Amino acid sequence: MEWLSDNERFSAIEENLKYINFDISEAALKSGRNPSDVRLMAVTKTVESKFINHAISCGVNLIGENKVQELLLKEPELNLDGCKAHLIGHLQSNKVKKIVGHVETIQSVDSVSIAKEIGKRSVESGIITKILLEVNAGSEDSKFGFSADELFEKACEISETDGILINGLMCVAPICEKEAEIRAIFSNMHRMFIDIGAKKIDNISMNILSMGMSGDYKYAILEGANLVRVGSSIFGARIYR
Ligand SMILES: *Cc1c(COP(=O)(O)O)cnc(C)c1O
């Protein structure tokens, strides 16, 4: 959308949000849930603050950024009254101190050591940070996250850390050719989400199942996602500078 004027982009964002919200409602109903049970996160990496603020004025109440630096840079320019921010990108331990307190949830917790660091910094700040455990749902070498095999054991280990609450699971699914393939991956995530939740472990609440992006959020919802992370379908293709 870069060739468009700002005003044209504002209208495009508004239109896109209408379509996406409609699709979300439809998929939620098909999966036997209320449309209000599925949250839309607008993924704002590389998007300028004025466009993010426009999305917020159109009703977006949750945004996700991948990088600590980018989030902290934009934060003073954003109208975050009534809108929460989550970190959704891989986090390095030297950045934890900077981000704790600036986001409601860190979705991309992919190791015990990063969870412990978040806990330590949260305790220092006198807060509890909600985290999601990232699962490498497609077992890809190139992706971060716990393997399905180790997830439960690691969740138990992390749950003993002060200063954090495990609030669910997230995944970045592989690009699949076939609908059945991607749905099987989402369905497996949903099974782990339910199984771990059923074990009723202290400090583990399986409230959020964050999966599905622009290309696959409808399938994710059909398989049980209650938070979808949508970027380019709202804001247009990303331009990395
Ligand atoms: C970029 C990103 C998204 C959104 O991707 P789109 O395909 O643009 O919707 C979602 N989740 C994560 C972790 C991302 O990095």
CSV table of C-alpha atoms and ligand atoms in Angstrom, one decimal:
chain,number,residue,atom,x,y,z
A,1,MET,CA,0.0,0.0,0.0
A,2,GLU,CA,3.0,2.3,-0.1
A,3,TRP,CA,1.9,4.0,-3.3
A,4,LEU,CA,-1.3,5.1,-1.6
A,5,SER,CA,-1.8,8.4,0.1
A,6,ASP,CA,-2.2,8.4,3.9
A,7,ASN,CA,-5.9,8.9,3.6
A,8,GLU,CA,-6.2,6.0,1.1
A,9,ARG,CA,-4.3,3.8,3.5
A,10,PHE,CA,-6.5,4.9,6.4
A,11,SER,CA,-9.6,3.8,4.5
A,12,ALA,CA,-7.9,0.6,3.4
A,13,ILE,CA,-7.1,-0.3,7.0
A,14,GLU,CA,-10.7,0.4,8.0
A,15,GLU,CA,-12.1,-1.8,5.2
A,16,ASN,CA,-9.6,-4.6,5.8
A,17,LEU,CA,-10.6,-4.6,9.5
A,18,LYS,CA,-14.2,-4.9,8.6
A,19,TYR,CA,-13.6,-8.0,6.4
A,20,ILE,CA,-11.3,-9.6,8.9
A,21,ASN,CA,-13.7,-9.1,11.8
A,22,PHE,CA,-16.4,-10.6,9.6
A,23,ASP,CA,-14.3,-13.6,8.8
A,24,ILE,CA,-13.4,-14.1,12.4
A,25,SER,CA,-17.0,-14.0,13.5
A,26,GLU,CA,-17.9,-16.5,10.8
A,27,ALA,CA,-15.1,-18.9,11.7
A,28,ALA,CA,-15.9,-18.5,15.5
A,29,LEU,CA,-19.6,-19.4,14.9
A,30,LYS,CA,-18.6,-22.4,12.7
A,31,SER,CA,-16.4,-23.7,15.5
A,32,GLY,CA,-19.3,-23.3,18.0
A,33,ARG,CA,-18.1,-20.2,19.8
A,34,ASN,CA,-19.2,-16.6,20.1
A,35,PRO,CA,-17.4,-14.2,17.9
A,36,SER,CA,-16.4,-12.3,21.0
A,37,ASP,CA,-14.4,-15.3,22.2
A,38,VAL,CA,-11.8,-14.8,19.5
A,39,ARG,CA,-9.5,-11.8,19.9
A,40,LEU,CA,-7.9,-10.1,16.9
A,41,MET,CA,-4.3,-8.9,17.4
A,42,ALA,CA,-3.1,-6.3,14.8
A,43,VAL,CA,0.6,-7.1,14.2
A,44,THR,CA,2.3,-3.8,13.7
A,45,LYS,CA,5.9,-4.6,12.9
A,46,THR,CA,7.3,-2.1,10.3
A,47,VAL,CA,4.0,-0.1,10.4
A,48,GLU,CA,4.2,3.6,11.2
A,49,SER,CA,2.5,4.8,14.4
A,50,LYS,CA,-0.1,7.0,12.5
A,51,PHE,CA,-1.4,3.8,10.8
A,52,ILE,CA,-1.4,1.9,14.1
A,53,ASN,CA,-3.3,4.7,15.8
A,54,HIS,CA,-5.8,4.6,13.0
A,55,ALA,CA,-6.4,0.9,13.4
A,56,ILE,CA,-6.8,1.5,17.2
A,57,SER,CA,-9.4,4.2,16.4
A,58,CYS,CA,-11.2,1.6,14.3
A,59,GLY,CA,-11.6,-0.7,17.3
A,60,VAL,CA,-8.3,-2.6,17.5
A,61,ASN,CA,-7.6,-3.3,21.1
A,62,LEU,CA,-4.6,-5.5,20.9
A,63,ILE,CA,-1.4,-5.0,19.0
A,64,GLY,CA,1.7,-7.1,18.7
A,65,GLU,CA,5.3,-6.1,18.0
A,66,ASN,CA,8.2,-8.4,17.3
A,67,LYS,CA,11.1,-6.3,18.4
A,68,VAL,CA,11.7,-4.7,21.8
A,69,GLN,CA,13.5,-1.7,20.3
A,70,GLU,CA,10.7,-1.0,17.8
A,71,LEU,CA,8.0,-1.3,20.4
A,72,LEU,CA,9.8,1.1,22.8
A,73,LEU,CA,10.4,3.6,20.0
A,74,LYS,CA,6.7,3.7,18.9
A,75,GLU,CA,5.2,3.4,22.4
A,76,PRO,CA,5.2,7.2,23.1
A,77,GLU,CA,3.5,7.9,19.8
A,78,LEU,CA,0.7,5.3,20.2
A,79,ASN,CA,-2.8,5.9,21.7
A,80,LEU,CA,-2.8,2.9,23.9
A,81,ASP,CA,-5.8,3.8,26.1
A,82,GLY,CA,-7.9,0.7,25.9
A,83,CYS,CA,-5.4,-1.1,23.7
A,84,LYS,CA,-2.9,-3.7,25.0
A,85,ALA,CA,0.5,-4.5,23.5
A,86,HIS,CA,2.1,-8.0,23.4
A,87,LEU,CA,5.6,-9.0,22.4
A,88,ILE,CA,5.4,-11.7,19.8
A,89,GLY,CA,9.0,-12.0,18.5
A,90,HIS,CA,12.0,-13.9,19.8
A,91,LEU,CA,13.4,-12.3,22.9
A,92,GLN,CA,17.1,-12.1,23.8
A,93,SER,CA,17.9,-12.1,27.5
A,94,ASN,CA,19.7,-8.8,27.4
A,95,LYS,CA,16.5,-7.1,26.2
A,96,VAL,CA,14.2,-8.6,28.9
A,97,LYS,CA,14.9,-5.8,31.4
A,98,LYS,CA,13.8,-3.2,28.8
A,99,ILE,CA,10.5,-4.8,27.9
A,100,VAL,CA,9.2,-6.0,31.2
A,101,GLY,CA,6.4,-3.6,32.3
A,102,HIS,CA,5.8,-2.4,28.8
A,103,VAL,CA,3.7,-5.2,27.5
A,104,GLU,CA,0.8,-7.1,29.0
A,105,THR,CA,2.0,-10.5,27.7
A,106,ILE,CA,5.2,-11.9,26.2
A,107,GLN,CA,3.9,-14.5,23.7
A,108,SER,CA,7.2,-15.7,22.5
A,109,VAL,CA,8.8,-17.5,25.4
A,110,ASP,CA,10.8,-20.3,23.9
A,111,SER,CA,13.3,-21.4,26.6
A,112,VAL,CA,13.4,-22.0,30.4
A,113,SER,CA,16.2,-19.5,30.7
A,114,ILE,CA,14.3,-16.6,29.1
A,115,ALA,CA,11.3,-17.4,31.3
A,116,LYS,CA,13.5,-17.2,34.4
A,117,GLU,CA,14.9,-13.9,33.3
A,118,ILE,CA,11.4,-12.5,32.7
A,119,GLY,CA,10.5,-13.7,36.2
A,120,LYS,CA,13.5,-12.2,37.8
A,121,ARG,CA,13.0,-8.8,36.1
A,122,SER,CA,9.3,-8.8,36.9
A,123,VAL,CA,9.9,-9.5,40.6
A,124,GLU,CA,12.4,-6.6,40.6
A,125,SER,CA,9.7,-4.4,39.2
A,126,GLY,CA,7.0,-5.7,41.6
A,127,ILE,CA,4.8,-7.1,38.8
A,128,ILE,CA,3.7,-10.4,37.3
A,129,THR,CA,4.2,-10.8,33.6
A,130,LYS,CA,1.9,-13.0,31.7
A,131,ILE,CA,3.7,-15.3,29.2
A,132,LEU,CA,2.7,-17.8,26.5
A,133,LEU,CA,4.9,-20.7,25.7
A,134,GLU,CA,5.9,-20.8,22.0
A,135,VAL,CA,5.6,-24.2,20.4
A,136,ASN,CA,7.5,-25.2,17.3
A,137,ALA,CA,4.3,-26.8,16.1
A,138,GLY,CA,5.6,-27.8,12.7
A,139,SER,CA,9.0,-29.1,14.1
A,140,GLU,CA,10.9,-26.8,11.8
A,141,ASP,CA,14.7,-26.3,12.3
A,142,SER,CA,14.3,-22.6,11.4
A,143,LYS,CA,11.7,-21.8,14.0
A,144,PHE,CA,11.9,-21.0,17.7
A,145,GLY,CA,9.8,-22.8,20.3
A,146,PHE,CA,9.5,-25.8,22.5
A,147,SER,CA,9.0,-29.1,20.8
A,148,ALA,CA,5.6,-30.8,21.4
A,149,ASP,CA,7.5,-33.6,23.3
A,150,GLU,CA,9.2,-31.4,25.8
A,151,LEU,CA,6.4,-28.8,26.2
A,152,PHE,CA,4.7,-30.2,29.3
A,153,GLU,CA,7.9,-30.9,31.2
A,154,LYS,CA,9.2,-27.4,30.4
A,155,ALA,CA,5.9,-25.8,31.3
A,156,CYS,CA,6.1,-27.4,34.8
A,157,GLU,CA,9.6,-26.2,35.3
A,158,ILE,CA,8.8,-22.7,34.2
A,159,SER,CA,5.6,-22.6,36.4
A,160,GLU,CA,7.8,-22.6,39.5
A,161,THR,CA,9.3,-19.3,38.5
A,162,ASP,CA,8.2,-16.2,40.6
A,163,GLY,CA,7.0,-13.1,38.7
A,164,ILE,CA,5.4,-14.9,35.7
A,165,LEU,CA,2.1,-16.6,34.9
A,166,ILE,CA,1.9,-19.0,32.1
A,167,ASN,CA,-1.3,-17.9,30.3
A,168,GLY,CA,-1.4,-20.1,27.2
A,169,LEU,CA,0.4,-21.3,24.1
A,170,MET,CA,1.4,-19.7,20.8
A,171,CYS,CA,2.8,-21.0,17.5
A,172,VAL,CA,3.9,-19.7,14.2
A,173,ALA,CA,2.7,-22.5,11.9
A,174,PRO,CA,4.7,-23.6,8.8
A,175,ILE,CA,3.5,-22.6,5.4
A,176,CYS,CA,1.5,-25.6,4.2
A,177,GLU,CA,0.3,-26.4,0.8
A,178,LYS,CA,-2.8,-28.3,2.0
A,179,GLU,CA,-5.6,-27.2,4.2
A,180,ALA,CA,-5.6,-30.6,6.0
A,181,GLU,CA,-1.9,-30.3,6.9
A,182,ILE,CA,-2.2,-26.9,8.5
A,183,ARG,CA,-5.4,-27.8,10.3
A,184,ALA,CA,-3.8,-30.9,11.7
A,185,ILE,CA,-1.0,-28.7,13.2
A,186,PHE,CA,-3.5,-26.3,14.7
A,187,SER,CA,-5.6,-29.2,16.0
A,188,ASN,CA,-2.6,-30.7,17.7
A,189,MET,CA,-1.8,-27.3,19.3
A,190,HIS,CA,-5.4,-27.2,20.6
A,191,ARG,CA,-5.1,-30.7,22.0
A,192,MET,CA,-2.0,-29.7,24.0
A,193,PHE,CA,-3.7,-26.5,25.2
A,194,ILE,CA,-6.6,-28.5,26.5
A,195,ASP,CA,-4.5,-31.3,28.0
A,196,ILE,CA,-2.2,-29.0,29.9
A,197,GLY,CA,-5.1,-26.9,31.1
A,198,ALA,CA,-6.8,-30.0,32.4
A,199,LYS,CA,-3.9,-30.9,34.6
A,200,LYS,CA,-4.6,-27.8,36.8
A,201,ILE,CA,-1.0,-26.9,37.7
A,202,ASP,CA,-0.3,-23.9,39.9
A,203,ASN,CA,0.7,-20.9,37.9
A,204,ILE,CA,-0.4,-22.4,34.6
A,205,SER,CA,-3.7,-21.1,33.1
A,206,MET,CA,-4.4,-22.2,29.6
A,207,ASN,CA,-6.4,-19.1,28.7
A,208,ILE,CA,-4.9,-18.0,25.4
A,209,LEU,CA,-4.3,-20.1,22.3
A,210,SER,CA,-2.5,-17.7,20.0
A,211,MET,CA,-2.3,-19.1,16.4
A,212,GLY,CA,-3.1,-18.1,12.9
A,213,MET,CA,-1.8,-15.2,10.8
A,214,SER,CA,-3.0,-13.4,7.6
A,215,GLY,CA,-2.8,-16.6,5.5
A,216,ASP,CA,-4.3,-19.1,7.9
A,217,TYR,CA,-6.3,-17.4,10.7
A,218,LYS,CA,-9.6,-18.9,9.6
A,219,TYR,CA,-8.3,-22.4,9.9
A,220,ALA,CA,-6.7,-21.6,13.2
A,221,ILE,CA,-10.0,-20.4,14.6
A,222,LEU,CA,-11.8,-23.5,13.2
A,223,GLU,CA,-9.3,-25.6,15.2
A,224,GLY,CA,-9.7,-23.6,18.4
A,225,ALA,CA,-7.5,-20.5,18.4
A,226,ASN,CA,-8.9,-17.7,20.6
A,227,LEU,CA,-6.3,-15.1,19.5
A,228,VAL,CA,-5.2,-14.6,15.9
A,229,ARG,CA,-2.2,-12.4,14.9
A,230,VAL,CA,-2.9,-10.6,11.7
A,231,GLY,CA,-0.5,-8.1,10.1
A,232,SER,CA,-0.4,-7.8,6.3
A,233,SER,CA,-4.1,-8.4,5.7
A,234,ILE,CA,-4.8,-5.3,7.8
A,235,PHE,CA,-1.9,-2.9,7.0
A,236,GLY,CA,-0.8,-4.2,3.6
A,237,ALA,CA,2.5,-5.9,2.6
A,238,ARG,CA,5.4,-5.0,4.9
A,239,ILE,CA,8.3,-2.9,3.6
A,240,TYR,CA,11.5,-3.7,5.5
A,241,ARG,CA,13.9,-0.9,5.3
B,1,LIG,C1,4.6,-11.0,11.3
B,1,LIG,C2,4.0,-11.9,12.3
B,1,LIG,C3,2.6,-12.1,12.3
B,1,LIG,C4,1.7,-11.5,11.2
B,1,LIG,O1,2.0,-12.0,10.0
B,1,LIG,P1,1.0,-11.7,8.7
B,1,LIG,O2,1.2,-12.8,7.8
B,1,LIG,O3,1.5,-10.4,8.1
B,1,LIG,O4,-0.4,-11.6,9.2
B,1,LIG,C5,2.1,-13.0,13.2
B,1,LIG,N1,2.8,-13.5,14.2
B,1,LIG,C6,4.1,-13.3,14.3
B,1,LIG,C7,4.9,-14.0,15.3
B,1,LIG,C8,4.8,-12.5,13.3
B,1,LIG,O5,6.1,-12.3,13.4
